[in-house]
């Protein structure tokens, strides 16, 4: 005599969770070569050394610090803008770290608003056809506009305080997230969606438990692009009443031909951008451990 074990039918939420790609165990990545990390670090250090040497040689060949400042001149400005000398505190009364902190706060707030709006629009465009037909051309239109094109409107509408700057960074960060989310949601694995529906999952249960988990890698890529665009737009956002702010500092130094301060500001923006991108990549590896695995 043979016996069989039967399980009760799964609910919609349980069925969608079972069909989600997150439930499947992820294969481990192949181990890296023992000396691979040291080799990458060595190559990066070598590349930085070559770039420094080229910069130094180019500055000496030009012989014009206003055109190409030397690394030593930029270092001197780093010291001057980070301390108080002869009663002058930093640059325009604010230390370099304070300029950078104000800009990072603006970028953080603008990116959060833009990413949140982009996620909502992206999910709507990827799941509801009429929303995609109506909203997609608007998102594409805004994505094609340079930030300065609509910053003038924000100045007229909201004045010269914080509001237009945050609006600019938010609008700049929204399209990449919306486009990436809509594409990922629309291209969700059909077999997983059909399996979840066959097991009784509702429409929004499928979106929440199947579509969004499978779309997370592309969504994170859109978020990284959005933060990068917000970084590149901060100088434009701080052209008007941007001090304190790293973009305002760069803009003010440009007016007085202080090229060494301009280069220092660019380094501050670029290095902080690398740090933020590294943090996003770390979060991506933690939250999406199955990305890139078979």
Tab-separated table of C-alpha atoms in Angstrom, residues 21-22 24 26 29 212-214 216-217 285 287-294:
chain	number	residue	atom	x	y	z
A	21	UNK	CA	13.269	34.678	-8.150
A	22	UNK	CA	14.456	35.596	-4.663
A	24	UNK	CA	15.666	30.323	-5.576
A	26	UNK	CA	21.832	31.561	-5.713
A	29	UNK	CA	30.558	32.982	-7.685
A	212	UNK	CA	9.720	44.055	-8.339
A	213	UNK	CA	12.215	41.491	-6.971
A	214	UNK	CA	13.174	40.484	-10.508
A	216	UNK	CA	15.733	45.173	-8.568
A	217	UNK	CA	19.079	44.915	-10.437
A	285	UNK	CA	25.627	43.650	-3.366
A	287	UNK	CA	20.366	43.745	-1.112
A	288	UNK	CA	20.690	41.896	-4.447
A	289	UNK	CA	23.131	39.061	-3.740
A	290	UNK	CA	21.845	37.009	-6.665
A	291	UNK	CA	22.825	39.583	-9.318
A	292	UNK	CA	25.297	38.189	-11.822
A	293	UNK	CA	24.929	34.636	-10.528
A	294	UNK	CA	23.633	31.673	-12.403
